[in-house]
C-alpha positions in Angstrom: 103.6 -145.9 -140.0 106.7 -147.4 -139.6 108.0 -150.0 -141.4 110.1 -153.3 -140.2 113.2 -151.3 -140.7 112.6 -149.1 -137.7 112.1 -152.3 -135.9 115.4 -154.7 -136.5 117.2 -151.2 -135.9 116.1 -150.8 -131.7 116.1 -154.9 -132.0 120.0 -154.1 -133.5 120.6 -151.4 -130.6 119.3 -153.3 -127.3 121.8 -156.4 -128.7 124.8 -154.9 -129.1 124.1 -152.8 -125.8 123.1 -155.7 -123.6 126.5 -157.4 -125.3 128.4 -154.5 -124.0 127.2 -154.5 -121.2 128.1 -158.8 -120.8 131.2 -157.5 -121.8 131.7 -155.3 -119.0 131.3 -157.4 -116.7 134.4 -159.9 -117.7 138.2 -159.6 -116.9 140.7 -158.0 -119.1 137.8 -156.9 -121.6 137.8 -152.7 -121.4 138.9 -152.2 -124.7 136.3 -154.9 -125.9 133.6 -153.4 -124.5 134.4 -149.8 -125.8 134.5 -150.9 -129.0 130.9 -152.4 -129.1 129.6 -149.2 -127.3 131.1 -147.1 -130.4 129.9 -149.2 -132.4 126.3 -147.7 -131.1 126.8 -144.9 -131.7 125.8 -144.9 -135.7 123.1 -147.0 -134.4 121.7 -144.5 -132.0 121.6 -141.7 -135.4 119.8 -144.3 -137.5 117.0 -144.3 -134.9 117.1 -140.7 -134.6 117.2 -140.2 -138.1 114.2 -142.2 -138.1 111.7 -140.3 -136.2 113.1 -137.2 -137.5 112.3 -137.9 -141.2 109.1 -139.8 -140.6 106.5 -137.8 -142.8 103.5 -135.6 -141.9 100.3 -137.6 -140.3 97.9 -135.1 -142.8 99.8 -135.8 -146.2 98.5 -131.5 -148.2 98.4 -132.2 -151.4 95.9 -130.3 -154.1 94.3 -133.1 -155.8 92.4 -132.2 -159.3 91.1 -134.2 -162.3 90.9 -133.1 -165.5 88.7 -135.7 -168.3 88.3 -134.9 -171.8 84.7 -136.3 -171.7 82.7 -138.5 -169.1 80.4 -140.6 -171.3 82.4 -142.4 -174.9 81.4 -145.7 -176.6 82.7 -148.8 -176.2 86.2 -149.1 -177.8 87.0 -145.3 -177.5 90.0 -144.1 -176.0 90.1 -141.7 -173.0 93.2 -139.3 -171.6 93.3 -138.9 -167.8 95.2 -136.5 -166.4 95.8 -136.0 -162.5 97.2 -132.8 -161.0 98.9 -133.1 -157.6 100.2 -129.8 -156.0 102.5 -129.9 -152.3 100.6 -127.4 -150.0 101.8 -128.2 -146.5 105.7 -126.9 -145.3 107.2 -130.5 -146.5 109.0 -131.6 -149.0 107.9 -135.3 -149.9 111.1 -137.4 -150.1 109.3 -139.8 -152.0 105.7 -140.3 -152.8 103.8 -142.9 -154.3 101.1 -141.8 -156.3 98.1 -144.7 -158.0 94.5 -144.0 -159.4 92.8 -147.0 -159.0 90.8 -147.5 -161.9 88.0 -149.8 -162.4 88.3 -153.3 -164.6 86.1 -152.6 -167.3 88.4 -150.5 -168.8 92.9 -151.3 -169.7 95.0 -149.0 -169.6 96.5 -147.9 -173.6 99.2 -145.4 -172.9 101.2 -144.3 -169.9 100.3 -145.9 -166.2 98.0 -144.8 -163.2 100.8 -145.4 -161.1 103.5 -143.3 -160.3 106.6 -142.4 -157.8 108.3 -138.6 -157.6 109.4 -136.3 -155.1 107.6 -133.2 -154.2 108.9 -130.2 -152.9 106.9 -127.4 -151.6 104.7 -125.8 -153.7 105.9 -128.2 -156.9 103.3 -129.3 -159.0 103.2 -133.0 -160.5 101.2 -134.8 -163.4 100.4 -138.1 -164.1 98.8 -138.6 -167.3 97.5 -142.1 -168.9 95.0 -143.0 -171.9 92.5 -146.1 -171.6 90.4 -147.3 -173.8 87.1 -148.5 -172.5 86.8 -151.9 -173.4 82.5 -152.7 -171.4 79.5 -150.4 -170.9 78.0 -149.6 -168.4 78.7 -146.6 -165.3 81.8 -147.2 -163.6 83.8 -144.9 -161.8 88.0 -143.9 -161.9 89.2 -143.3 -158.7 89.4 -143.1 -155.6 93.6 -142.0 -155.6 95.3 -143.6 -152.9 98.9 -141.6 -152.2 101.5 -143.1 -149.9 104.8 -140.8 -148.6 107.5 -142.3 -147.7 110.6 -140.8 -145.9 114.4 -141.1 -147.5 115.4 -144.3 -145.4 111.8 -145.5 -146.6 111.3 -146.7 -143.0 108.3 -144.9 -142.5 105.1 -144.1 -144.2 101.9 -142.4 -144.3 99.0 -143.6 -146.3 95.8 -141.9 -147.5 93.3 -141.8 -150.0 91.1 -139.3 -151.5 87.5 -140.1 -152.1 87.4 -136.4 -154.3 89.2 -137.5 -156.9 86.7 -140.0 -157.7 84.9 -139.3 -161.5 82.1 -141.4 -163.2 82.2 -143.0 -166.5 79.2 -143.9 -169.3 80.0 -146.2 -171.7 77.7 -146.1 -173.8 77.4 -149.8 -176.0 78.4 -149.2 -180.0 76.1 -150.3 -182.8 76.0 -150.7 -186.6 74.3 -148.7 -189.1 72.5 -151.5 -191.2 71.9 -150.4 -194.8 69.0 -152.4 -195.8 67.6 -155.1 -193.7 65.2 -158.6 -194.5 62.6 -158.2 -192.5 58.6 -158.3 -193.9 55.6 -156.9 -192.2 52.1 -158.2 -192.8 50.2 -155.2 -191.8 51.9 -152.7 -193.3 50.5 -148.3 -192.8 50.2 -146.0 -195.9 53.4 -143.6 -195.0 56.0 -144.4 -196.7 58.8 -146.9 -194.9 61.2 -149.9 -195.3 59.2 -152.2 -195.8 57.6 -153.6 -199.4 54.0 -153.5 -199.9 51.6 -155.8 -202.3 51.1 -152.3 -204.0 52.8 -151.3 -207.3 53.7 -147.8 -207.8 56.1 -144.9 -207.9 58.3 -147.3 -205.5 62.8 -148.2 -205.5 62.7 -151.7 -206.7 61.5 -153.3 -209.6 58.4 -155.7 -209.8 57.7 -156.7 -213.2 56.7 -155.1 -216.5 52.6 -154.4 -217.3 51.3 -153.3 -220.7 51.6 -149.1 -220.9 48.1 -147.3 -219.5 47.1 -144.1 -220.4 47.9 -142.6 -217.1 51.9 -143.8 -217.3 54.3 -141.7 -217.3 56.8 -141.4 -220.5 60.1 -143.1 -217.7 58.2 -145.8 -216.6 57.9 -147.2 -220.2 60.2 -150.2 -220.9 61.7 -149.8 -224.0 63.6 -152.8 -224.2 60.0 -155.1 -224.4 58.2 -152.3 -226.5 60.7 -153.4 -228.7 60.3 -156.5 -229.1 57.2 -157.0 -228.8 55.3 -154.2 -231.3 53.9 -152.4 -228.0 54.4 -150.2 -225.0 54.9 -152.1 -221.7 55.9 -149.7 -218.6 57.7 -151.3 -215.8 56.0 -152.0 -212.3 57.8 -150.9 -209.0 57.2 -152.1 -205.1 56.0 -149.1 -202.7 57.7 -149.5 -199.8 55.5 -148.8 -196.4 55.9 -148.2 -192.6 55.0 -150.5 -189.7 55.2 -150.7 -185.9 57.7 -152.1 -184.2 58.5 -154.4 -181.3 61.4 -155.6 -180.1 61.6 -157.9 -176.8 65.1 -158.9 -176.1 65.7 -162.1 -173.5 67.9 -160.5 -170.9 66.8 -164.0 -168.4 70.4 -166.3 -167.0 71.4 -168.4 -170.0 71.4 -165.2 -172.5 74.5 -163.9 -170.4 76.8 -165.6 -173.4 75.2 -163.1 -175.8 73.5 -160.5 -174.2 76.4 -157.8 -175.5 75.4 -159.4 -178.9 71.8 -159.0 -178.6 71.4 -155.2 -177.1 73.9 -154.0 -180.5 71.5 -156.0 -183.2 68.9 -153.9 -181.1 70.2 -150.6 -181.4 70.9 -151.9 -185.1 67.3 -152.5 -186.1 66.1 -149.3 -183.9 68.2 -147.4 -185.4 67.4 -148.3 -188.5 63.6 -148.4 -188.7 63.4 -144.8 -186.2 65.2 -143.4 -189.9 62.5 -144.0 -191.6 60.0 -142.7 -188.9 58.4 -146.2 -188.1 57.3 -146.7 -184.4 59.6 -149.0 -182.4 58.9 -150.3 -178.7 61.5 -152.5 -176.7 60.2 -154.7 -173.9 63.6 -156.5 -171.6 62.4 -159.4 -170.6 64.2 -160.5 -167.4 63.9 -161.0 -163.5 61.8 -157.9 -164.3 59.8 -156.8 -167.3 60.8 -153.2 -168.5 58.8 -151.5 -171.4 59.0 -148.4 -173.9 56.3 -147.9 -175.5 55.6 -147.1 -179.3 57.1 -144.2 -180.9 59.0 -142.5 -183.9 60.7 -140.0 -181.8 64.9 -140.0 -182.8 64.7 -140.0 -178.9 63.7 -143.3 -178.8 67.1 -144.5 -179.4 68.6 -142.2 -176.9 66.1 -143.7 -173.9 66.9 -147.4 -175.3 70.6 -146.9 -175.3 70.3 -145.6 -171.5 68.3 -148.6 -170.3 70.4 -150.4 -172.3 73.4 -149.5 -170.9 73.1 -151.4 -167.6 70.8 -154.4 -168.9 72.5 -157.6 -167.4 71.6 -161.4 -168.2 69.6 -162.4 -164.7 68.1 -165.1 -163.1 64.1 -165.4 -163.1 63.4 -166.5 -159.7 59.3 -166.8 -160.6 58.5 -168.0 -164.5 54.5 -167.6 -163.9 54.9 -164.8 -162.6 56.8 -163.2 -165.7 54.6 -164.8 -167.9 52.0 -162.8 -166.8 53.9 -159.7 -166.6 55.1 -160.3 -170.2 51.3 -160.9 -171.0 49.7 -157.4 -169.4 52.5 -155.9 -170.6 52.3 -156.7 -174.2 48.0 -156.6 -174.5 48.1 -153.3 -172.5 51.1 -151.4 -175.1 51.5 -152.2 -178.1 49.0 -153.7 -181.0 48.5 -157.4 -182.1 49.7 -156.9 -186.1 52.8 -155.1 -185.2 56.3 -156.5 -186.5 57.0 -158.7 -183.2 61.1 -159.3 -184.0 61.8 -161.7 -181.0 65.7 -161.8 -179.9 66.4 -165.0 -177.7 69.2 -167.2 -178.0 66.4 -170.0 -177.2 68.5 -172.1 -175.3 66.0 -171.9 -171.8 63.0 -174.7 -172.0 60.7 -172.2 -170.0 61.4 -168.9 -171.6 60.8 -170.4 -175.1 57.3 -171.7 -173.9 56.8 -167.9 -172.6 58.2 -166.8 -176.4 56.6 -169.4 -178.4 53.2 -168.3 -177.0 53.4 -165.0 -177.2 55.1 -165.2 -181.5 51.7 -167.6 -181.8 49.2 -165.3 -180.6 51.3 -162.2 -182.9 51.1 -163.7 -186.2 53.7 -160.7 -187.2 56.5 -162.0 -185.7 59.8 -163.2 -186.2 62.9 -165.1 -184.1 66.5 -163.8 -184.1 68.6 -165.8 -182.8 72.2 -164.8 -181.7 74.0 -168.7 -181.4 75.0 -169.4 -178.3 77.3 -172.1 -179.6 79.5 -170.0 -181.8 79.5 -167.5 -178.7 80.6 -170.3 -176.4 83.5 -171.5 -178.8 84.7 -167.7 -179.6 85.6 -167.4 -175.6 87.6 -171.5 -175.4 91.2 -170.6 -176.2 92.3 -174.3 -176.0 89.7 -176.2 -178.6 91.0 -179.2 -179.0 90.5 -179.8 -175.3 88.4 -184.0 -175.5 86.2 -182.2 -172.1 85.6 -178.6 -173.5 84.6 -180.4 -177.1 81.9 -182.8 -175.7 80.8 -179.9 -173.1 80.2 -177.8 -176.7 78.7 -181.0 -178.7 76.1 -181.3 -176.0 75.4 -177.9 -176.1 74.8 -177.8 -180.1 72.3 -180.8 -179.8 70.8 -178.9 -177.1 70.1 -176.0 -179.0 69.1 -177.7 -181.9 66.4 -179.7 -180.2 65.3 -176.7 -178.6 65.2 -174.6 -182.4 63.2 -177.5 -183.9 60.3 -177.3 -181.2 59.8 -173.3 -182.5 60.2 -174.7 -186.2 57.5 -177.6 -185.5 55.0 -174.5 -184.7 55.3 -172.9 -188.2 57.6 -170.0 -186.5 60.9 -167.9 -188.8 63.8 -168.1 -186.7 67.1 -166.6 -188.2 69.8 -167.6 -186.4 72.7 -165.3 -186.2 76.2 -166.7 -186.6 77.9 -164.1 -184.0 81.4 -163.9 -185.4 80.2 -162.4 -188.3 79.3 -158.6 -188.0 75.0 -158.5 -187.7 75.2 -155.3 -191.1 76.5 -158.6 -192.9 74.2 -160.9 -191.6 71.6 -158.6 -192.2 72.8 -157.6 -196.4 73.2 -161.1 -197.0 69.6 -162.4 -195.5 68.0 -159.3 -197.5 69.5 -161.7 -200.7 67.3 -164.7 -199.3 63.9 -165.9 -200.0 62.4 -166.3 -196.8 60.3 -168.7 -195.0 58.5 -170.1 -192.3 61.7 -172.4 -191.0 64.7 -171.9 -189.4 67.7 -170.1 -191.7 
């Protein structure tokens, strides 16, 4: 293809030529005529040079991409190397290379755009580093090439689809050291849940009189010295239990969906560490379920699914309610601990979740605050219109939360500006009652 430079050069050529022909018709203008005709020589040479130096229609390039890995976590960096070799018979005076990147990654170092020249057989490298900003399955590429001649009057463009490389960015999550959840139905196996039964546990539960079956290390010597008779320490036993996580991925949870996903993975990792069985239901326009399992592979299954989960609009809430009811009845026992992760801002979604929580009495609402999530995205926090919208959202949220509390259900409200592990640690030391915290 040719640029506008060639068009303008040809136009100037014909303008000067017509001027020379016109001047020839006038008397006593012979000298001027020859001057004009001589001026056509450099313009003619320029036109010839434009055509001779035109790049080939097909670029003979060998392109290879090198990636250290294709599976990364959010926030990690990846070095990308693109090698380009001229395998044709002509050199490139000016070769422009642009490696296309998805919007979900950002440049960390270097540039994905390069302008260079390539002799026959010469190889060049485009090297840069990207930061993985958002979870998902994305593609790096294709690579776009544009070869220009030295006059910048003609060019050839080409897109190489073979350089497309898949990139999987998995969501990050925090490691929890302690968790505030309690269950009404613990199992015999050892786990993270404190039990009403006393024994050789880890956490101190109280003091009682010494029994002949007590070991010497359980004797409370300060109490024994004070009262003149033997006393023994009691400790809480810790048991395992089944855990069901319900993730609200409906339309109005879009602001906190990423925070909810990280919380799901953190809780799952913590309970699987103690061999508890964990299941998951993702509630959106469709219902995705993962049956209870204590395998470490369960965390990988959850992660693979949650990579692609986005908040979606529910077309029919009646159908959604029936699907949720069917999956819960078929795959998850009523006595398993149920943790429902939802911002609780949608009236229709809340009706479904409240019905589930009332039927499954061993349930907790973990509600990431959509108010704090929206507030952190506002740049101008002094704008009166934004302030009014924020206050309206706050009132609506409090109204919906009150409806849940009035039914005797437990809500743990989480300010998403606080790390989830810190939030869980603080709740560990709070005496949790029925009602919102």
